[in-house]
PDB file of C-alpha atoms in Angstrom:
ATOM      1  CA  MET A   3     102.319 101.441 168.980  1.00  0.00           C
ATOM      2  CA  ASN A   4      99.518  99.573 170.731  1.00  0.00           C
ATOM      3  CA  VAL A   5     100.253  96.988 168.536  1.00  0.00           C
ATOM      4  CA  ILE A   6     103.784  96.697 169.047  1.00  0.00           C
ATOM      5  CA  LEU A   7     103.316  96.360 172.633  1.00  0.00           C
ATOM      6  CA  VAL A   8     100.402  93.772 172.585  1.00  0.00           C
ATOM      7  CA  PHE A   9     102.902  92.070 170.465  1.00  0.00           C
ATOM      8  CA  ILE A  10     105.806  92.357 172.710  1.00  0.00           C
ATOM      9  CA  SER A  11     103.730  90.759 175.609  1.00  0.00           C
ATOM     10  CA  VAL A  12     102.593  87.847 173.439  1.00  0.00           C
ATOM     11  CA  PHE A  13     105.769  86.872 172.306  1.00  0.00           C
ATOM     12  CA  ALA A  14     106.929  87.182 175.599  1.00  0.00           C
ATOM     13  CA  GLN A  15     104.564  84.892 177.176  1.00  0.00           C
ATOM     14  CA  LEU A  16     105.231  82.297 174.389  1.00  0.00           C
ATOM     15  CA  ALA A  17     109.035  82.266 175.438  1.00  0.00           C
ATOM     16  CA  SER A  18     107.650  81.637 179.296  1.00  0.00           C
ATOM     17  CA  ALA A  19     105.488  79.051 178.333  1.00  0.00           C
ATOM     18  CA  VAL A  20     108.401  77.290 176.068  1.00  0.00           C
ATOM     19  CA  LEU A  21     110.678  77.698 178.991  1.00  0.00           C
ATOM     20  CA  ALA A  22     108.402  76.530 181.594  1.00  0.00           C
ATOM     21  CA  PHE A  23     107.757  73.545 179.599  1.00  0.00           C
ATOM     22  CA  ARG A  24     111.802  72.772 179.130  1.00  0.00           C
ATOM     23  CA  LEU A  25     112.088  72.511 182.864  1.00  0.00           C
ATOM     24  CA  ASN A  26     109.246  69.849 182.866  1.00  0.00           C
ATOM     25  CA  VAL A  27     111.457  68.168 180.803  1.00  0.00           C
ATOM     26  CA  ILE A  28     114.178  68.679 182.584  1.00  0.00           C
ATOM     27  CA  TYR A  29     112.796  68.008 186.156  1.00  0.00           C
ATOM     28  CA  GLY A  30     110.260  65.096 185.042  1.00  0.00           C
ATOM     29  CA  TRP A  31     107.586  66.901 184.694  1.00  0.00           C
ATOM     30  CA  ARG A  32     106.433  69.006 187.355  1.00  0.00           C
ATOM     31  CA  PRO A  33     102.560  69.292 187.913  1.00  0.00           C
ATOM     32  CA  ALA A  34     103.428  73.522 188.638  1.00  0.00           C
ATOM     33  CA  TRP A  35     105.551  73.919 185.977  1.00  0.00           C
ATOM     34  CA  THR A  36     102.652  72.518 183.209  1.00  0.00           C
ATOM     35  CA  LEU A  37      99.872  74.494 185.352  1.00  0.00           C
ATOM     36  CA  ILE A  38     102.176  77.345 184.634  1.00  0.00           C
ATOM     37  CA  ALA A  39     103.377  76.929 181.208  1.00  0.00           C
ATOM     38  CA  THR A  40      99.527  76.298 180.134  1.00  0.00           C
ATOM     39  CA  ALA A  41      98.127  79.737 182.050  1.00  0.00           C
ATOM     40  CA  LEU A  42     101.049  81.152 179.234  1.00  0.00           C
ATOM     41  CA  LEU A  43      99.512  79.774 176.049  1.00  0.00           C
ATOM     42  CA  VAL A  44      96.563  80.569 177.613  1.00  0.00           C
ATOM     43  CA  MET A  45      97.300  84.952 178.150  1.00  0.00           C
ATOM     44  CA  ALA A  46      99.723  83.931 175.044  1.00  0.00           C
ATOM     45  CA  GLY A  47      96.318  83.617 172.918  1.00  0.00           C
ATOM     46  CA  ARG A  48      93.895  86.338 175.001  1.00  0.00           C
ATOM     47  CA  ARG A  49      96.928  88.583 174.306  1.00  0.00           C
ATOM     48  CA  ILE A  50      97.164  87.505 170.395  1.00  0.00           C
ATOM     49  CA  LEU A  51      92.919  88.110 170.404  1.00  0.00           C
ATOM     50  CA  THR A  52      93.866  91.908 171.536  1.00  0.00           C
ATOM     51  CA  LEU A  53      96.144  91.868 168.479  1.00  0.00           C
ATOM     52  CA  ALA A  54      93.538  90.752 165.820  1.00  0.00           C
ATOM     53  CA  ILE A  55      90.909  93.312 167.478  1.00  0.00           C
ATOM     54  CA  LEU A  56      93.236  95.784 167.126  1.00  0.00           C
ATOM     55  CA  MET A  57      94.938  95.238 163.951  1.00  0.00           C
ATOM     56  CA  SER A  58      91.648  94.532 162.263  1.00  0.00           C
ATOM     57  CA  ASP A  59      89.647  96.079 159.800  1.00  0.00           C
ATOM     58  CA  ASP A  60      86.420  94.840 160.808  1.00  0.00           C
ATOM     59  CA  PRO A  61      84.589  98.455 161.355  1.00  0.00           C
ATOM     60  CA  SER A  62      82.067  96.112 163.473  1.00  0.00           C
ATOM     61  CA  LEU A  63      85.273  95.097 166.177  1.00  0.00           C
ATOM     62  CA  SER A  64      85.218  98.740 166.530  1.00  0.00           C
ATOM     63  CA  THR A  65      81.796  99.915 166.897  1.00  0.00           C
ATOM     64  CA  GLY A  66      80.218  97.016 169.409  1.00  0.00           C
ATOM     65  CA  GLY A  67      79.310  94.343 166.800  1.00  0.00           C
ATOM     66  CA  ILE A  68      78.863  90.607 167.539  1.00  0.00           C
ATOM     67  CA  GLU A  69      82.043  89.318 166.994  1.00  0.00           C
ATOM     68  CA  SER A  70      83.099  92.192 169.569  1.00  0.00           C
ATOM     69  CA  TRP A  71      81.190  90.513 171.990  1.00  0.00           C
ATOM     70  CA  GLU A  72      82.247  87.107 171.466  1.00  0.00           C
ATOM     71  CA  LEU A  73      85.887  88.023 171.059  1.00  0.00           C
ATOM     72  CA  SER A  74      85.141  90.251 174.328  1.00  0.00           C
ATOM     73  CA  ASN A  75      83.690  87.401 176.316  1.00  0.00           C
ATOM     74  CA  ALA A  76      86.373  84.924 175.239  1.00  0.00           C
ATOM     75  CA  ALA A  77      88.936  87.636 176.334  1.00  0.00           C
ATOM     76  CA  ALA A  78      87.808  87.854 179.674  1.00  0.00           C
ATOM     77  CA  LEU A  79      87.380  83.291 180.089  1.00  0.00           C
ATOM     78  CA  ALA A  80      91.168  83.949 178.548  1.00  0.00           C
ATOM     79  CA  THR A  81      91.594  86.799 181.841  1.00  0.00           C
ATOM     80  CA  CYS A  82      90.164  84.029 184.279  1.00  0.00           C
ATOM     81  CA  VAL A  83      91.645  80.843 183.105  1.00  0.00           C
ATOM     82  CA  SER A  84      95.104  82.255 182.820  1.00  0.00           C
ATOM     83  CA  SER A  85      94.438  83.740 186.431  1.00  0.00           C
ATOM     84  CA  VAL A  86      93.384  79.857 188.272  1.00  0.00           C
ATOM     85  CA  LEU A  87      96.218  78.239 186.661  1.00  0.00           C
ATOM     86  CA  LEU A  88      98.649  80.641 187.493  1.00  0.00           C
ATOM     87  CA  LEU A  89      97.295  80.724 190.859  1.00  0.00           C
ATOM     88  CA  THR A  90      97.041  76.755 191.271  1.00  0.00           C
ATOM     89  CA  GLY A  91     100.871  76.780 189.896  1.00  0.00           C
ATOM     90  CA  VAL A  92     101.818  79.113 191.951  1.00  0.00           C
ATOM     91  CA  ALA A  93     100.612  76.715 195.306  1.00  0.00           C
ATOM     92  CA  LEU A  94     102.038  73.720 193.857  1.00  0.00           C
ATOM     93  CA  ILE A  95     105.807  75.417 193.668  1.00  0.00           C
ATOM     94  CA  ASN A  96     105.904  76.773 197.594  1.00  0.00           C
ATOM     95  CA  PRO A  97     106.318  73.379 198.206  1.00  0.00           C
ATOM     96  CA  LEU A  98     109.549  72.956 195.970  1.00  0.00           C
ATOM     97  CA  PHE A  99     110.668  75.757 196.857  1.00  0.00           C
ATOM     98  CA  ARG A 100     110.805  74.874 200.428  1.00  0.00           C
ATOM     99  CA  SER A 101     111.812  71.495 199.712  1.00  0.00           C
ATOM    100  CA  ILE A 102     114.737  73.457 197.843  1.00  0.00           C
ATOM    101  CA  HIS A 103     115.650  75.442 200.922  1.00  0.00           C
ATOM    102  CA  GLU A 104     115.116  72.399 203.524  1.00  0.00           C
ATOM    103  CA  ALA A 105     118.364  71.012 201.184  1.00  0.00           C
ATOM    104  CA  GLU A 106     119.949  74.511 201.079  1.00  0.00           C
ATOM    105  CA  SER A 107     120.038  74.106 204.834  1.00  0.00           C
ATOM    106  CA  VAL A 108     121.230  70.448 205.154  1.00  0.00           C
ATOM    107  CA  LEU A 109     123.988  71.207 202.558  1.00  0.00           C
ATOM    108  CA  ARG A 110     124.688  73.830 204.309  1.00  0.00           C
ATOM    109  CA  PHE A 111     125.186  72.493 208.315  1.00  0.00           C
ATOM    110  CA  HIS A 112     127.466  69.374 206.514  1.00  0.00           C
ATOM    111  CA  ASN A 113     129.604  72.712 204.143  1.00  0.00           C
ATOM    112  CA  GLU A 114     130.101  73.542 207.694  1.00  0.00           C
ATOM    113  CA  LYS A 115     130.626  70.315 209.146  1.00  0.00           C
ATOM    114  CA  LEU A 116     133.376  69.533 206.299  1.00  0.00           C
ATOM    115  CA  GLU A 117     135.175  72.921 207.075  1.00  0.00           C
ATOM    116  CA  GLY A 118     135.236  72.428 210.411  1.00  0.00           C
ATOM    117  CA  ALA A 119     136.915  68.529 209.759  1.00  0.00           C
ATOM    118  CA  ALA A 120     139.509  69.982 207.134  1.00  0.00           C
ATOM    119  CA  ARG A 121     140.569  72.940 209.569  1.00  0.00           C
ATOM    120  CA  ALA A 122     140.594  69.810 212.697  1.00  0.00           C
ATOM    121  CA  ARG A 123     142.570  67.648 209.612  1.00  0.00           C
ATOM    122  CA  ASN A 124     144.923  70.738 208.565  1.00  0.00           C
ATOM    123  CA  ALA A 125     145.839  71.997 212.560  1.00  0.00           C
ATOM    124  CA  GLU A 126     146.458  67.852 213.075  1.00  0.00           C
ATOM    125  CA  LEU A 127     148.730  67.710 209.960  1.00  0.00           C
ATOM    126  CA  ASP A 128     150.797  71.077 211.201  1.00  0.00           C
ATOM    127  CA  LEU A 129     151.224  69.090 214.482  1.00  0.00           C
ATOM    128  CA  ALA A 130     152.799  66.052 212.353  1.00  0.00           C
ATOM    129  CA  ARG A 131     155.027  68.370 210.477  1.00  0.00           C
ATOM    130  CA  GLN A 132     156.037  70.658 213.589  1.00  0.00           C
ATOM    131  CA  ILE A 133     156.993  67.106 215.304  1.00  0.00           C
ATOM    132  CA  GLN A 134     158.789  64.956 212.963  1.00  0.00           C
ATOM    133  CA  GLU A 135     160.358  68.803 211.472  1.00  0.00           C
ATOM    134  CA  LYS A 136     161.682  68.223 215.548  1.00  0.00           C
ATOM    135  CA  LEU A 137     162.990  64.235 214.852  1.00  0.00           C
ATOM    136  CA  LEU A 138     164.997  65.448 212.065  1.00  0.00           C
ATOM    137  CA  PRO A 139     168.867  66.677 213.890  1.00  0.00           C
ATOM    138  CA  PRO A 140     169.128  70.706 213.648  1.00  0.00           C
ATOM    139  CA  ALA A 141     172.561  70.766 212.188  1.00  0.00           C
ATOM    140  CA  PRO A 142     174.746  68.269 210.777  1.00  0.00           C
ATOM    141  CA  PRO A 143     177.667  67.551 213.040  1.00  0.00           C
ATOM    142  CA  GLU A 144     181.729  69.779 212.020  1.00  0.00           C
ATOM    143  CA  LEU A 145     184.356  67.041 211.284  1.00  0.00           C
ATOM    144  CA  GLN A 146     187.529  67.884 210.042  1.00  0.00           C
ATOM    145  CA  GLY A 147     188.274  67.623 206.135  1.00  0.00           C
ATOM    146  CA  PHE A 148     184.670  66.242 205.562  1.00  0.00           C
ATOM    147  CA  ASP A 149     181.249  68.759 204.765  1.00  0.00           C
ATOM    148  CA  ILE A 150     178.749  67.239 205.320  1.00  0.00           C
ATOM    149  CA  ALA A 151     174.932  68.762 204.404  1.00  0.00           C
ATOM    150  CA  ALA A 152     171.195  67.100 204.166  1.00  0.00           C
ATOM    151  CA  ILE A 153     167.850  68.804 203.974  1.00  0.00           C
ATOM    152  CA  SER A 154     164.541  66.900 203.731  1.00  0.00           C
ATOM    153  CA  LEU A 155     161.818  67.941 201.360  1.00  0.00           C
ATOM    154  CA  PRO A 156     158.210  65.926 202.327  1.00  0.00           C
ATOM    155  CA  ALA A 157     156.178  65.770 199.543  1.00  0.00           C
ATOM    156  CA  GLU A 158     152.826  66.597 201.209  1.00  0.00           C
ATOM    157  CA  SER A 159     152.215  67.686 205.247  1.00  0.00           C
ATOM    158  CA  VAL A 160     154.586  64.798 205.978  1.00  0.00           C
ATOM    159  CA  GLY A 161     156.463  61.813 204.218  1.00  0.00           C
ATOM    160  CA  GLY A 162     158.585  58.380 205.207  1.00  0.00           C
ATOM    161  CA  ASP A 163     162.105  60.487 204.251  1.00  0.00           C
ATOM    162  CA  SER A 164     164.234  61.315 207.218  1.00  0.00           C
ATOM    163  CA  PHE A 165     168.036  61.395 207.828  1.00  0.00           C
ATOM    164  CA  ASP A 166     169.627  61.389 211.024  1.00  0.00           C
ATOM    165  CA  TYR A 167     173.813  61.389 212.388  1.00  0.00           C
ATOM    166  CA  ARG A 168     174.457  60.346 216.282  1.00  0.00           C
ATOM    167  CA  PRO A 169     177.586  59.914 217.474  1.00  0.00           C
ATOM    168  CA  LEU A 170     178.849  56.257 218.581  1.00  0.00           C
ATOM    169  CA  MET A 171     180.490  55.092 221.951  1.00  0.00           C
ATOM    170  CA  THR A 172     183.781  54.363 218.979  1.00  0.00           C
ATOM    171  CA  GLY A 173     184.034  57.994 218.402  1.00  0.00           C
ATOM    172  CA  GLU A 174     182.794  57.623 214.908  1.00  0.00           C
ATOM    173  CA  TRP A 175     179.890  59.042 213.533  1.00  0.00           C
ATOM    174  CA  LEU A 176     176.440  57.101 212.976  1.00  0.00           C
ATOM    175  CA  PHE A 177     175.100  58.697 209.236  1.00  0.00           C
ATOM    176  CA  SER A 178     171.308  56.848 208.579  1.00  0.00           C
ATOM    177  CA  VAL A 179     169.360  57.618 205.613  1.00  0.00           C
ATOM    178  CA  THR A 180     165.463  55.672 205.573  1.00  0.00           C
ATOM    179  CA  ASP A 181     162.847  56.233 203.004  1.00  0.00           C
ATOM    180  CA  VAL A 182     158.897  54.731 203.945  1.00  0.00           C
ATOM    181  CA  SER A 183     157.041  53.682 200.878  1.00  0.00           C
ATOM    182  CA  GLY A 184     153.578  55.849 199.929  1.00  0.00           C
ATOM    183  CA  HIS A 185     153.545  59.739 202.019  1.00  0.00           C
ATOM    184  CA  GLY A 186     151.246  61.131 204.612  1.00  0.00           C
ATOM    185  CA  VAL A 187     150.283  60.743 208.526  1.00  0.00           C
ATOM    186  CA  GLY A 188     151.430  56.715 208.399  1.00  0.00           C
ATOM    187  CA  PRO A 189     154.570  56.861 206.625  1.00  0.00           C
ATOM    188  CA  ALA A 190     155.261  59.427 208.773  1.00  0.00           C
ATOM    189  CA  LEU A 191     154.927  57.333 211.915  1.00  0.00           C
ATOM    190  CA  GLN A 192     156.161  54.427 210.351  1.00  0.00           C
ATOM    191  CA  MET A 193     159.283  56.969 210.386  1.00  0.00           C
ATOM    192  CA  ALA A 194     159.082  57.979 213.707  1.00  0.00           C
ATOM    193  CA  GLN A 195     159.776  54.660 214.826  1.00  0.00           C
ATOM    194  CA  LEU A 196     162.498  54.056 212.438  1.00  0.00           C
ATOM    195  CA  GLN A 197     164.462  56.547 213.593  1.00  0.00           C
ATOM    196  CA  THR A 198     163.714  56.292 217.258  1.00  0.00           C
ATOM    197  CA  ALA A 199     165.746  52.441 216.788  1.00  0.00           C
ATOM    198  CA  PHE A 200     168.231  53.619 214.809  1.00  0.00           C
ATOM    199  CA  ARG A 201     168.935  56.347 217.818  1.00  0.00           C
ATOM    200  CA  THR A 202     168.354  53.570 220.217  1.00  0.00           C
ATOM    201  CA  LEU A 203     170.149  50.967 219.114  1.00  0.00           C
ATOM    202  CA  SER A 204     173.455  53.021 218.086  1.00  0.00           C
ATOM    203  CA  THR A 205     173.167  54.368 222.453  1.00  0.00           C
ATOM    204  CA  ALA A 206     174.351  49.953 222.720  1.00  0.00           C
ATOM    205  CA  MET A 207     175.784  48.942 219.258  1.00  0.00           C
ATOM    206  CA  HIS A 208     178.585  50.163 216.432  1.00  0.00           C
ATOM    207  CA  ASP A 209     178.004  47.484 214.073  1.00  0.00           C
ATOM    208  CA  PRO A 210     175.715  48.760 210.530  1.00  0.00           C
ATOM    209  CA  GLY A 211     175.030  45.624 209.563  1.00  0.00           C
ATOM    210  CA  GLU A 212     173.954  44.438 212.544  1.00  0.00           C
ATOM    211  CA  MET A 213     171.678  46.994 213.903  1.00  0.00           C
ATOM    212  CA  LEU A 214     169.977  47.160 209.617  1.00  0.00           C
ATOM    213  CA  GLY A 215     169.447  43.936 210.553  1.00  0.00           C
ATOM    214  CA  LEU A 216     167.637  43.703 214.470  1.00  0.00           C
ATOM    215  CA  ALA A 217     165.677  47.819 212.631  1.00  0.00           C
ATOM    216  CA  ASN A 218     164.559  44.877 210.478  1.00  0.00           C
ATOM    217  CA  ARG A 219     162.859  42.167 212.178  1.00  0.00           C
ATOM    218  CA  LEU A 220     161.130  45.240 214.878  1.00  0.00           C
ATOM    219  CA  PHE A 221     159.992  47.360 211.258  1.00  0.00           C
ATOM    220  CA  HIS A 222     158.715  43.986 209.891  1.00  0.00           C
ATOM    221  CA  GLU A 223     156.940  43.536 213.153  1.00  0.00           C
ATOM    222  CA  THR A 224     155.155  46.609 213.705  1.00  0.00           C
ATOM    223  CA  SER A 225     154.534  47.340 209.919  1.00  0.00           C
ATOM    224  CA  PRO A 226     151.315  46.862 207.866  1.00  0.00           C
ATOM    225  CA  LEU A 227     150.993  44.821 204.942  1.00  0.00           C
ATOM    226  CA  GLY A 228     152.666  46.199 201.548  1.00  0.00           C
ATOM    227  CA  HIS A 229     154.459  48.659 203.506  1.00  0.00           C
ATOM    228  CA  PHE A 230     158.132  48.887 203.235  1.00  0.00           C
ATOM    229  CA  ALA A 231     161.090  51.081 204.005  1.00  0.00           C
ATOM    230  CA  THR A 232     164.453  50.816 202.844  1.00  0.00           C
ATOM    231  CA  ALA A 233     167.695  52.631 204.972  1.00  0.00           C
ATOM    232  CA  PHE A 234     171.893  52.647 204.412  1.00  0.00           C
ATOM    233  CA  LEU A 235     173.479  53.111 207.573  1.00  0.00           C
ATOM    234  CA  CYS A 236     177.494  53.632 207.981  1.00  0.00           C
ATOM    235  CA  CYS A 237     179.903  54.381 210.693  1.00  0.00           C
ATOM    236  CA  LEU A 238     182.355  57.453 209.511  1.00  0.00           C
ATOM    237  CA  ASP A 239     185.987  57.674 211.847  1.00  0.00           C
ATOM    238  CA  SER A 240     186.530  61.166 210.824  1.00  0.00           C
ATOM    239  CA  HIS A 241     190.326  61.099 212.293  1.00  0.00           C
ATOM    240  CA  SER A 242     191.534  57.142 210.566  1.00  0.00           C
ATOM    241  CA  GLY A 243     189.026  58.480 207.709  1.00  0.00           C
ATOM    242  CA  SER A 244     187.355  54.680 206.964  1.00  0.00           C
ATOM    243  CA  LEU A 245     183.511  54.071 206.365  1.00  0.00           C
ATOM    244  CA  ARG A 246     181.647  51.059 207.418  1.00  0.00           C
ATOM    245  CA  TYR A 247     178.522  50.885 205.416  1.00  0.00           C
ATOM    246  CA  ALA A 248     175.352  49.003 204.959  1.00  0.00           C
ATOM    247  CA  ALA A 249     172.492  49.052 202.916  1.00  0.00           C
ATOM    248  CA  ALA A 250     169.256  47.650 202.134  1.00  0.00           C
ATOM    249  CA  GLY A 251     167.162  48.261 199.627  1.00  0.00           C
ATOM    250  CA  HIS A 252     169.070  52.133 198.900  1.00  0.00           C
ATOM    251  CA  GLN A 253     171.449  52.771 196.111  1.00  0.00           C
ATOM    252  CA  ALA A 254     174.605  55.142 197.581  1.00  0.00           C
ATOM    253  CA  TRP A 255     177.400  55.778 195.750  1.00  0.00           C
ATOM    254  CA  ILE A 256     181.008  57.112 196.788  1.00  0.00           C
ATOM    255  CA  LEU A 257     182.825  59.134 194.099  1.00  0.00           C
ATOM    256  CA  ARG A 258     186.396  59.102 194.492  1.00  0.00           C
ATOM    257  CA  THR A 259     188.647  62.441 193.312  1.00  0.00           C
ATOM    258  CA  GLY A 260     190.197  60.350 190.373  1.00  0.00           C
ATOM    259  CA  GLY A 261     186.313  59.954 189.485  1.00  0.00           C
ATOM    260  CA  GLU A 262     185.922  56.289 190.196  1.00  0.00           C
ATOM    261  CA  ILE A 263     181.917  55.502 191.306  1.00  0.00           C
ATOM    262  CA  LYS A 264     181.116  53.008 193.498  1.00  0.00           C
ATOM    263  CA  SER A 265     177.759  51.479 194.062  1.00  0.00           C
ATOM    264  CA  ALA A 266     178.031  51.189 197.903  1.00  0.00           C
ATOM    265  CA  SER A 267     174.021  49.625 198.154  1.00  0.00           C
ATOM    266  CA  VAL A 268     174.877  46.316 199.654  1.00  0.00           C
ATOM    267  CA  VAL A 269     173.106  44.006 202.034  1.00  0.00           C
ATOM    268  CA  ARG A 270     175.852  43.101 204.959  1.00  0.00           C
ATOM    269  CA  GLY A 271     177.754  45.515 206.145  1.00  0.00           C
ATOM    270  CA  CYS A 272     181.459  45.990 204.034  1.00  0.00           C
ATOM    271  CA  SER A 273     184.091  48.857 204.596  1.00  0.00           C
ATOM    272  CA  CYS A 274     186.045  51.190 203.262  1.00  0.00           C
ATOM    273  CA  SER A 275     189.097  53.739 203.863  1.00  0.00           C
ATOM    274  CA  VAL A 276     188.032  57.318 202.421  1.00  0.00           C
ATOM    275  CA  GLY A 277     190.983  58.881 204.492  1.00  0.00           C
ATOM    276  CA  GLY A 278     192.179  61.386 200.818  1.00  0.00           C
ATOM    277  CA  ASP A 279     189.574  60.734 199.125  1.00  0.00           C
TER     278      ASP A 279
END
């Protein structure tokens, strides 16, 4: 039984020494792990001496002969050396663990700051989303003979897509669909700017082509380089069934009851009759 226990302890100490040397290879041969690995090897050697005594059939080892005395001294020396090496290794590891603890504290502090910044950003995005939802019209107008519906689902919390409908002084209704390039807060701000421009212009103008041209100049003056928007405006007279429209890079189509599909993507304002279609 003693032989088995000593054999297991020898195996465990050798395995521990191998793992300690492996840590040295991974982390650049730190002195602490070198000393600990050496101490484990010495301890394993001492266990091997003990194992040799237990397994030997030499009567001098069991009767206190000179060989037994030499093995005992070697075992004592091995124990002393391994203890000193372990003590030194642990003493050298202490600053290493202190550095790890300090690094963890720094990481924890920065993680808390990042989490706080993320919460603040999410709160700002949520507020921007609520503001953008308020910019969209609450419900489409109810016009006899026409079914009107619209919805905007941004890819992120906020986006650059928008639609609107406003009454004009002529009794018509102005419908607008806009799409600013990109996603996020920046395009959302540009979308709000463009929508505000259309709403302001609609109070004094009723020609979709002129409104689109003026809004384009205003948008160009305040937009960063490389950013753009597409738009489609139309003025609908529900009484006569006439539709006046203008487009700027925004594809739109007219589907007639007979199945004819007509592109409404034009640069200049055009008009057509939609009564009975």
